[in-house]
PDB file of C-alpha atoms in Angstrom:
ATOM      1  CA  UNK A   1      -0.133   0.228   0.270  1.00  0.00           C
ATOM      2  CA  UNK A   2       1.055   3.763  -0.860  1.00  0.00           C
ATOM      3  CA  UNK A   3       2.305   5.868   2.392  1.00  0.00           C
ATOM      4  CA  UNK A   4       0.264   8.601   2.770  1.00  0.00           C
ATOM      5  CA  UNK A   5       1.319  12.244   2.679  1.00  0.00           C
ATOM      6  CA  UNK A   6       2.284  12.769   5.761  1.00  0.00           C
ATOM      7  CA  UNK A   7       3.893   9.090   5.918  1.00  0.00           C
ATOM      8  CA  UNK A   8       6.231  10.653   3.107  1.00  0.00           C
ATOM      9  CA  UNK A   9       6.911  14.536   4.234  1.00  0.00           C
ATOM     10  CA  UNK A  10       7.864  12.993   7.375  1.00  0.00           C
ATOM     11  CA  UNK A  11       9.800  10.066   5.543  1.00  0.00           C
ATOM     12  CA  UNK A  12      11.808  13.314   3.815  1.00  0.00           C
ATOM     13  CA  UNK A  13      12.210  15.215   6.780  1.00  0.00           C
ATOM     14  CA  UNK A  14      13.862  12.472   8.636  1.00  0.00           C
ATOM     15  CA  UNK A  15      16.081  11.040   6.292  1.00  0.00           C
ATOM     16  CA  UNK A  16      17.403  15.101   5.139  1.00  0.00           C
ATOM     17  CA  UNK A  17      17.895  15.239   8.670  1.00  0.00           C
ATOM     18  CA  UNK A  18      20.008  12.226   8.840  1.00  0.00           C
ATOM     19  CA  UNK A  19      22.284  12.571   6.056  1.00  0.00           C
ATOM     20  CA  UNK A  20      22.936  16.270   6.796  1.00  0.00           C
ATOM     21  CA  UNK A  21      23.759  15.016  10.450  1.00  0.00           C
ATOM     22  CA  UNK A  22      26.197  12.536   8.922  1.00  0.00           C
ATOM     23  CA  UNK A  23      27.841  14.785   6.646  1.00  0.00           C
ATOM     24  CA  UNK A  24      28.633  17.511   9.025  1.00  0.00           C
ATOM     25  CA  UNK A  25      29.030  15.282  12.213  1.00  0.00           C
ATOM     26  CA  UNK A  26      31.519  13.386  10.556  1.00  0.00           C
ATOM     27  CA  UNK A  27      33.231  16.327   9.307  1.00  0.00           C
ATOM     28  CA  UNK A  28      33.573  17.334  12.858  1.00  0.00           C
ATOM     29  CA  UNK A  29      34.775  14.290  13.751  1.00  0.00           C
ATOM     30  CA  UNK A  30      37.359  13.994  11.155  1.00  0.00           C
ATOM     31  CA  UNK A  31      39.151  17.148  12.101  1.00  0.00           C
ATOM     32  CA  UNK A  32      39.156  16.787  15.446  1.00  0.00           C
ATOM     33  CA  UNK A  33      40.887  12.717  14.354  1.00  0.00           C
ATOM     34  CA  UNK A  34      43.367  13.855  11.757  1.00  0.00           C
ATOM     35  CA  UNK A  35      44.893  17.479  10.874  1.00  0.00           C
ATOM     36  CA  UNK A  36      45.264  16.111   7.202  1.00  0.00           C
ATOM     37  CA  UNK A  37      42.494  17.730   4.631  1.00  0.00           C
ATOM     38  CA  UNK A  38      42.963  14.400   2.625  1.00  0.00           C
ATOM     39  CA  UNK A  39      42.021  12.375   5.441  1.00  0.00           C
ATOM     40  CA  UNK A  40      39.750  14.357   6.583  1.00  0.00           C
ATOM     41  CA  UNK A  41      37.638  14.508   3.235  1.00  0.00           C
ATOM     42  CA  UNK A  42      37.868  11.301   3.258  1.00  0.00           C
ATOM     43  CA  UNK A  43      36.571  10.080   6.022  1.00  0.00           C
ATOM     44  CA  UNK A  44      33.382  12.667   5.385  1.00  0.00           C
ATOM     45  CA  UNK A  45      33.069  10.919   1.941  1.00  0.00           C
ATOM     46  CA  UNK A  46      32.969   7.818   2.850  1.00  0.00           C
ATOM     47  CA  UNK A  47      30.805   8.306   6.180  1.00  0.00           C
ATOM     48  CA  UNK A  48      28.462  10.375   3.744  1.00  0.00           C
ATOM     49  CA  UNK A  49      28.537   7.225   1.208  1.00  0.00           C
ATOM     50  CA  UNK A  50      27.568   4.397   3.721  1.00  0.00           C
ATOM     51  CA  UNK A  51      25.152   6.604   5.581  1.00  0.00           C
ATOM     52  CA  UNK A  52      23.284   7.753   1.982  1.00  0.00           C
ATOM     53  CA  UNK A  53      23.074   4.016   0.665  1.00  0.00           C
ATOM     54  CA  UNK A  54      21.440   2.969   4.374  1.00  0.00           C
ATOM     55  CA  UNK A  55      18.998   5.982   4.327  1.00  0.00           C
ATOM     56  CA  UNK A  56      17.875   5.205   1.019  1.00  0.00           C
ATOM     57  CA  UNK A  57      17.483   1.780   1.375  1.00  0.00           C
ATOM     58  CA  UNK A  58      15.547   2.249   4.284  1.00  0.00           C
ATOM     59  CA  UNK A  59      13.547   5.192   3.443  1.00  0.00           C
ATOM     60  CA  UNK A  60      13.140   4.619  -0.315  1.00  0.00           C
ATOM     61  CA  UNK A  61      10.169   2.158   0.794  1.00  0.00           C
ATOM     62  CA  UNK A  62       7.863   5.185   2.166  1.00  0.00           C
ATOM     63  CA  UNK A  63       8.598   8.140   0.394  1.00  0.00           C
ATOM     64  CA  UNK A  64      11.004   7.906  -2.770  1.00  0.00           C
ATOM     65  CA  UNK A  65      13.919   8.755  -0.599  1.00  0.00           C
ATOM     66  CA  UNK A  66      14.409  12.115  -2.789  1.00  0.00           C
ATOM     67  CA  UNK A  67      16.155  14.330   0.597  1.00  0.00           C
ATOM     68  CA  UNK A  68      16.968  16.813  -2.719  1.00  0.00           C
ATOM     69  CA  UNK A  69      14.682  19.391  -4.004  1.00  0.00           C
ATOM     70  CA  UNK A  70      16.749  19.022  -7.258  1.00  0.00           C
ATOM     71  CA  UNK A  71      15.093  14.931  -7.443  1.00  0.00           C
ATOM     72  CA  UNK A  72      11.874  15.999  -5.968  1.00  0.00           C
ATOM     73  CA  UNK A  73      11.332  19.072  -8.632  1.00  0.00           C
ATOM     74  CA  UNK A  74      12.959  16.712 -11.394  1.00  0.00           C
ATOM     75  CA  UNK A  75      10.816  13.968 -10.259  1.00  0.00           C
ATOM     76  CA  UNK A  76       7.398  16.678 -10.729  1.00  0.00           C
ATOM     77  CA  UNK A  77       8.719  17.387 -14.029  1.00  0.00           C
ATOM     78  CA  UNK A  78       9.512  14.117 -16.002  1.00  0.00           C
ATOM     79  CA  UNK A  79       5.752  13.098 -14.061  1.00  0.00           C
ATOM     80  CA  UNK A  80       3.743  15.931 -15.974  1.00  0.00           C
ATOM     81  CA  UNK A  81       4.677  14.293 -19.451  1.00  0.00           C
ATOM     82  CA  UNK A  82       3.705  10.916 -17.835  1.00  0.00           C
ATOM     83  CA  UNK A  83       1.365  11.144 -15.559  1.00  0.00           C
ATOM     84  CA  UNK A  84       3.421   9.632 -13.064  1.00  0.00           C
ATOM     85  CA  UNK A  85       6.375  11.667 -10.612  1.00  0.00           C
ATOM     86  CA  UNK A  86       5.435  14.081  -7.926  1.00  0.00           C
ATOM     87  CA  UNK A  87       1.791  15.736  -8.009  1.00  0.00           C
ATOM     88  CA  UNK A  88       2.584  19.678  -7.439  1.00  0.00           C
ATOM     89  CA  UNK A  89       0.733  19.328  -3.798  1.00  0.00           C
ATOM     90  CA  UNK A  90       3.274  16.191  -3.462  1.00  0.00           C
ATOM     91  CA  UNK A  91       6.595  18.726  -4.310  1.00  0.00           C
ATOM     92  CA  UNK A  92       5.259  21.652  -2.131  1.00  0.00           C
ATOM     93  CA  UNK A  93       5.163  19.265   0.732  1.00  0.00           C
ATOM     94  CA  UNK A  94       8.384  17.911  -0.077  1.00  0.00           C
ATOM     95  CA  UNK A  95      10.932  20.868  -0.627  1.00  0.00           C
ATOM     96  CA  UNK A  96       9.921  23.126   2.800  1.00  0.00           C
ATOM     97  CA  UNK A  97      10.742  19.495   5.399  1.00  0.00           C
ATOM     98  CA  UNK A  98      13.701  18.931   3.020  1.00  0.00           C
ATOM     99  CA  UNK A  99      15.088  22.238   3.991  1.00  0.00           C
ATOM    100  CA  UNK A 100      13.506  22.369   7.663  1.00  0.00           C
ATOM    101  CA  UNK A 101      15.272  18.476   7.931  1.00  0.00           C
ATOM    102  CA  UNK A 102      18.290  19.339   6.535  1.00  0.00           C
ATOM    103  CA  UNK A 103      19.163  22.432   9.127  1.00  0.00           C
ATOM    104  CA  UNK A 104      17.883  20.193  12.258  1.00  0.00           C
ATOM    105  CA  UNK A 105      20.378  17.625  11.431  1.00  0.00           C
ATOM    106  CA  UNK A 106      22.981  20.674  10.785  1.00  0.00           C
ATOM    107  CA  UNK A 107      22.084  21.698  14.730  1.00  0.00           C
ATOM    108  CA  UNK A 108      21.672  17.678  15.445  1.00  0.00           C
ATOM    109  CA  UNK A 109      25.281  17.097  14.512  1.00  0.00           C
ATOM    110  CA  UNK A 110      26.741  20.419  16.562  1.00  0.00           C
ATOM    111  CA  UNK A 111      24.950  19.507  19.728  1.00  0.00           C
ATOM    112  CA  UNK A 112      26.475  15.816  19.337  1.00  0.00           C
ATOM    113  CA  UNK A 113      29.872  16.971  19.351  1.00  0.00           C
ATOM    114  CA  UNK A 114      29.177  20.177  21.925  1.00  0.00           C
ATOM    115  CA  UNK A 115      29.367  22.526  19.160  1.00  0.00           C
ATOM    116  CA  UNK A 116      27.564  25.939  18.698  1.00  0.00           C
ATOM    117  CA  UNK A 117      24.089  24.602  18.487  1.00  0.00           C
ATOM    118  CA  UNK A 118      23.628  27.465  15.347  1.00  0.00           C
ATOM    119  CA  UNK A 119      26.826  29.366  14.491  1.00  0.00           C
ATOM    120  CA  UNK A 120      26.931  31.300  10.713  1.00  0.00           C
ATOM    121  CA  UNK A 121      29.821  28.804   8.716  1.00  0.00           C
ATOM    122  CA  UNK A 122      32.900  30.913   7.643  1.00  0.00           C
ATOM    123  CA  UNK A 123      33.708  28.733   4.949  1.00  0.00           C
ATOM    124  CA  UNK A 124      33.689  30.747   1.899  1.00  0.00           C
ATOM    125  CA  UNK A 125      32.791  28.828  -1.187  1.00  0.00           C
ATOM    126  CA  UNK A 126      32.536  31.470  -3.477  1.00  0.00           C
ATOM    127  CA  UNK A 127      33.775  31.075  -6.835  1.00  0.00           C
ATOM    128  CA  UNK A 128      32.997  30.486 -10.459  1.00  0.00           C
ATOM    129  CA  UNK A 129      35.112  27.072 -10.727  1.00  0.00           C
ATOM    130  CA  UNK A 130      33.449  25.573  -7.335  1.00  0.00           C
ATOM    131  CA  UNK A 131      30.400  26.527  -9.576  1.00  0.00           C
ATOM    132  CA  UNK A 132      31.040  24.454 -12.641  1.00  0.00           C
ATOM    133  CA  UNK A 133      31.476  21.901 -10.138  1.00  0.00           C
ATOM    134  CA  UNK A 134      27.944  22.044  -8.613  1.00  0.00           C
ATOM    135  CA  UNK A 135      26.607  22.208 -11.708  1.00  0.00           C
ATOM    136  CA  UNK A 136      28.496  18.793 -13.350  1.00  0.00           C
ATOM    137  CA  UNK A 137      27.775  17.263  -9.684  1.00  0.00           C
ATOM    138  CA  UNK A 138      24.130  17.620 -10.001  1.00  0.00           C
ATOM    139  CA  UNK A 139      23.128  17.084 -13.194  1.00  0.00           C
ATOM    140  CA  UNK A 140      25.368  13.588 -13.425  1.00  0.00           C
ATOM    141  CA  UNK A 141      23.543  12.793 -10.106  1.00  0.00           C
ATOM    142  CA  UNK A 142      20.114  13.440 -11.603  1.00  0.00           C
ATOM    143  CA  UNK A 143      20.699  11.994 -14.785  1.00  0.00           C
ATOM    144  CA  UNK A 144      22.024   8.504 -12.906  1.00  0.00           C
ATOM    145  CA  UNK A 145      18.403   8.797 -11.376  1.00  0.00           C
ATOM    146  CA  UNK A 146      16.116   9.057 -13.964  1.00  0.00           C
ATOM    147  CA  UNK A 147      18.452   7.309 -16.214  1.00  0.00           C
ATOM    148  CA  UNK A 148      17.936   3.915 -13.920  1.00  0.00           C
ATOM    149  CA  UNK A 149      14.933   4.421 -14.069  1.00  0.00           C
ATOM    150  CA  UNK A 150      14.116   4.997 -17.885  1.00  0.00           C
ATOM    151  CA  UNK A 151      16.690   1.362 -18.193  1.00  0.00           C
ATOM    152  CA  UNK A 152      14.288  -1.010 -15.940  1.00  0.00           C
ATOM    153  CA  UNK A 153      17.327  -1.012 -12.706  1.00  0.00           C
ATOM    154  CA  UNK A 154      16.093   1.230  -9.653  1.00  0.00           C
ATOM    155  CA  UNK A 155      17.042  -1.794  -7.866  1.00  0.00           C
ATOM    156  CA  UNK A 156      20.573  -0.491  -7.920  1.00  0.00           C
ATOM    157  CA  UNK A 157      20.001   2.999  -6.795  1.00  0.00           C
ATOM    158  CA  UNK A 158      21.183   2.698  -2.884  1.00  0.00           C
ATOM    159  CA  UNK A 159      24.620   1.979  -4.300  1.00  0.00           C
ATOM    160  CA  UNK A 160      24.673   3.507  -7.413  1.00  0.00           C
ATOM    161  CA  UNK A 161      23.401   6.603  -6.040  1.00  0.00           C
ATOM    162  CA  UNK A 162      25.759   6.843  -2.987  1.00  0.00           C
ATOM    163  CA  UNK A 163      28.534   5.293  -5.176  1.00  0.00           C
ATOM    164  CA  UNK A 164      28.286   8.836  -7.563  1.00  0.00           C
ATOM    165  CA  UNK A 165      27.898  11.219  -4.444  1.00  0.00           C
ATOM    166  CA  UNK A 166      31.477   9.215  -3.048  1.00  0.00           C
ATOM    167  CA  UNK A 167      32.897   9.710  -5.950  1.00  0.00           C
ATOM    168  CA  UNK A 168      32.171  13.199  -6.755  1.00  0.00           C
ATOM    169  CA  UNK A 169      33.255  14.342  -3.359  1.00  0.00           C
ATOM    170  CA  UNK A 170      37.218  13.665  -5.567  1.00  0.00           C
ATOM    171  CA  UNK A 171      36.032  14.457  -8.618  1.00  0.00           C
ATOM    172  CA  UNK A 172      34.584  17.620  -8.815  1.00  0.00           C
ATOM    173  CA  UNK A 173      36.024  21.138  -7.058  1.00  0.00           C
ATOM    174  CA  UNK A 174      32.976  21.834  -4.867  1.00  0.00           C
ATOM    175  CA  UNK A 175      33.143  18.557  -3.335  1.00  0.00           C
ATOM    176  CA  UNK A 176      29.224  17.726  -4.623  1.00  0.00           C
ATOM    177  CA  UNK A 177      26.565  19.343  -2.379  1.00  0.00           C
ATOM    178  CA  UNK A 178      24.434  18.776  -5.615  1.00  0.00           C
ATOM    179  CA  UNK A 179      21.408  19.662  -3.660  1.00  0.00           C
ATOM    180  CA  UNK A 180      20.132  23.539  -1.999  1.00  0.00           C
ATOM    181  CA  UNK A 181      18.217  21.836   1.168  1.00  0.00           C
ATOM    182  CA  UNK A 182      22.226  20.165   2.338  1.00  0.00           C
ATOM    183  CA  UNK A 183      23.603  23.228   0.913  1.00  0.00           C
ATOM    184  CA  UNK A 184      21.514  26.015   3.283  1.00  0.00           C
ATOM    185  CA  UNK A 185      21.521  23.311   6.300  1.00  0.00           C
ATOM    186  CA  UNK A 186      25.018  23.480   6.168  1.00  0.00           C
ATOM    187  CA  UNK A 187      25.482  27.092   6.378  1.00  0.00           C
ATOM    188  CA  UNK A 188      24.249  26.986   9.770  1.00  0.00           C
ATOM    189  CA  UNK A 189      27.480  25.515  10.945  1.00  0.00           C
ATOM    190  CA  UNK A 190      30.537  26.374  11.184  1.00  0.00           C
ATOM    191  CA  UNK A 191      32.281  23.811  11.055  1.00  0.00           C
ATOM    192  CA  UNK A 192      34.439  21.274   8.056  1.00  0.00           C
ATOM    193  CA  UNK A 193      31.460  20.657   6.648  1.00  0.00           C
ATOM    194  CA  UNK A 194      29.770  24.560   6.207  1.00  0.00           C
ATOM    195  CA  UNK A 195      29.724  26.845   3.891  1.00  0.00           C
ATOM    196  CA  UNK A 196      29.285  30.433   3.893  1.00  0.00           C
ATOM    197  CA  UNK A 197      25.672  31.385   3.957  1.00  0.00           C
ATOM    198  CA  UNK A 198      27.014  34.297   1.085  1.00  0.00           C
ATOM    199  CA  UNK A 199      27.585  31.094  -1.279  1.00  0.00           C
ATOM    200  CA  UNK A 200      24.679  29.166  -0.585  1.00  0.00           C
ATOM    201  CA  UNK A 201      22.467  31.432  -3.205  1.00  0.00           C
ATOM    202  CA  UNK A 202      25.608  30.641  -6.140  1.00  0.00           C
ATOM    203  CA  UNK A 203      25.463  27.220  -5.257  1.00  0.00           C
ATOM    204  CA  UNK A 204      21.719  26.177  -5.173  1.00  0.00           C
ATOM    205  CA  UNK A 205      21.479  28.569  -8.503  1.00  0.00           C
ATOM    206  CA  UNK A 206      24.146  26.054 -10.487  1.00  0.00           C
ATOM    207  CA  UNK A 207      22.930  23.103  -8.403  1.00  0.00           C
ATOM    208  CA  UNK A 208      19.452  23.687 -10.255  1.00  0.00           C
ATOM    209  CA  UNK A 209      21.575  24.699 -13.804  1.00  0.00           C
ATOM    210  CA  UNK A 210      22.449  21.430 -12.913  1.00  0.00           C
ATOM    211  CA  UNK A 211      19.437  19.969 -12.718  1.00  0.00           C
ATOM    212  CA  UNK A 212      18.674  21.427 -16.140  1.00  0.00           C
ATOM    213  CA  UNK A 213      21.529  19.616 -17.642  1.00  0.00           C
ATOM    214  CA  UNK A 214      21.201  16.363 -16.207  1.00  0.00           C
ATOM    215  CA  UNK A 215      17.629  16.380 -17.721  1.00  0.00           C
ATOM    216  CA  UNK A 216      18.587  17.788 -20.897  1.00  0.00           C
ATOM    217  CA  UNK A 217      21.015  14.838 -20.986  1.00  0.00           C
ATOM    218  CA  UNK A 218      18.804  12.279 -20.185  1.00  0.00           C
ATOM    219  CA  UNK A 219      16.698  12.919 -23.037  1.00  0.00           C
ATOM    220  CA  UNK A 220      19.107  12.976 -26.201  1.00  0.00           C
ATOM    221  CA  UNK A 221      20.305   9.322 -24.351  1.00  0.00           C
ATOM    222  CA  UNK A 222      17.163   7.543 -23.580  1.00  0.00           C
ATOM    223  CA  UNK A 223      14.608   9.625 -25.147  1.00  0.00           C
ATOM    224  CA  UNK A 224      11.428  12.117 -23.409  1.00  0.00           C
ATOM    225  CA  UNK A 225       9.349   8.785 -22.046  1.00  0.00           C
ATOM    226  CA  UNK A 226       9.355   5.662 -21.424  1.00  0.00           C
ATOM    227  CA  UNK A 227       7.210   3.211 -19.820  1.00  0.00           C
ATOM    228  CA  UNK A 228       9.246   2.773 -16.717  1.00  0.00           C
ATOM    229  CA  UNK A 229       8.905   6.819 -16.318  1.00  0.00           C
ATOM    230  CA  UNK A 230       6.741   7.066 -13.237  1.00  0.00           C
ATOM    231  CA  UNK A 231       9.248   5.439 -11.050  1.00  0.00           C
ATOM    232  CA  UNK A 232      12.476   7.802 -10.552  1.00  0.00           C
ATOM    233  CA  UNK A 233      14.295   5.713  -8.016  1.00  0.00           C
ATOM    234  CA  UNK A 234      13.622   4.144  -5.094  1.00  0.00           C
ATOM    235  CA  UNK A 235      10.272   2.586  -5.431  1.00  0.00           C
ATOM    236  CA  UNK A 236       7.558   3.574  -2.556  1.00  0.00           C
ATOM    237  CA  UNK A 237       4.708   0.965  -2.179  1.00  0.00           C
ATOM    238  CA  UNK A 238       2.387   0.599  -5.108  1.00  0.00           C
ATOM    239  CA  UNK A 239       3.639   3.447  -7.013  1.00  0.00           C
ATOM    240  CA  UNK A 240       7.418   4.843  -6.773  1.00  0.00           C
ATOM    241  CA  UNK A 241       7.634   8.833  -7.213  1.00  0.00           C
ATOM    242  CA  UNK A 242      11.906   9.177  -7.352  1.00  0.00           C
ATOM    243  CA  UNK A 243      14.849   9.484  -6.136  1.00  0.00           C
ATOM    244  CA  UNK A 244      17.070   9.460  -3.970  1.00  0.00           C
ATOM    245  CA  UNK A 245      19.312  12.052  -2.638  1.00  0.00           C
ATOM    246  CA  UNK A 246      22.733  13.913  -2.241  1.00  0.00           C
ATOM    247  CA  UNK A 247      24.880  15.160   0.619  1.00  0.00           C
TER     248      UNK A 247
END
């Protein structure tokens, strides 16, 4: 039986909060254990890969495990042509709770490590090459999620999406935020994974541009529609809404 909208919204809030708690918490832990930035990034990326894979596996059957506004938006846009995906009502319910969950996850991570609960990040990420990295990371994420859908390989999503995010930590200049909600949440913590508030808007603009590029590549590589289009990544119940997130 398909989960009610209330349960799906709760799953999106909890999942996004847990994802950000993993990203921020592992960053704090890594900086406490090593002064080597490479080791810190390795620890942060590994924790994110494992955490994301678990969250997609656990909550995918409930909400589709988006945890990411650009994924939800892409699910809505693709579903408009096929009758599947998210409805406008579901989209407007998912996005606010993803953002609130992301902020809550950052606060939770800070609390677990005795950091100030809310302290704006001083980690400036305002640079054109970082924005390009976000375009690439988000385009790849959207293409992967909806490409899996088009080829009927949704069951690979937990491993494939988590693996892509882990790789993108290292091959993109921005370390692959690829998620507006997570970007906003990470502005609330002045720790390793933080992003200065002044850097948030350009990152989100780049992520939206990347989502558009990803959907364009989807059409080029797989065509405009397919029978499996209603199932964007992890099915929940009898109908599948979309796909998992990014960090």
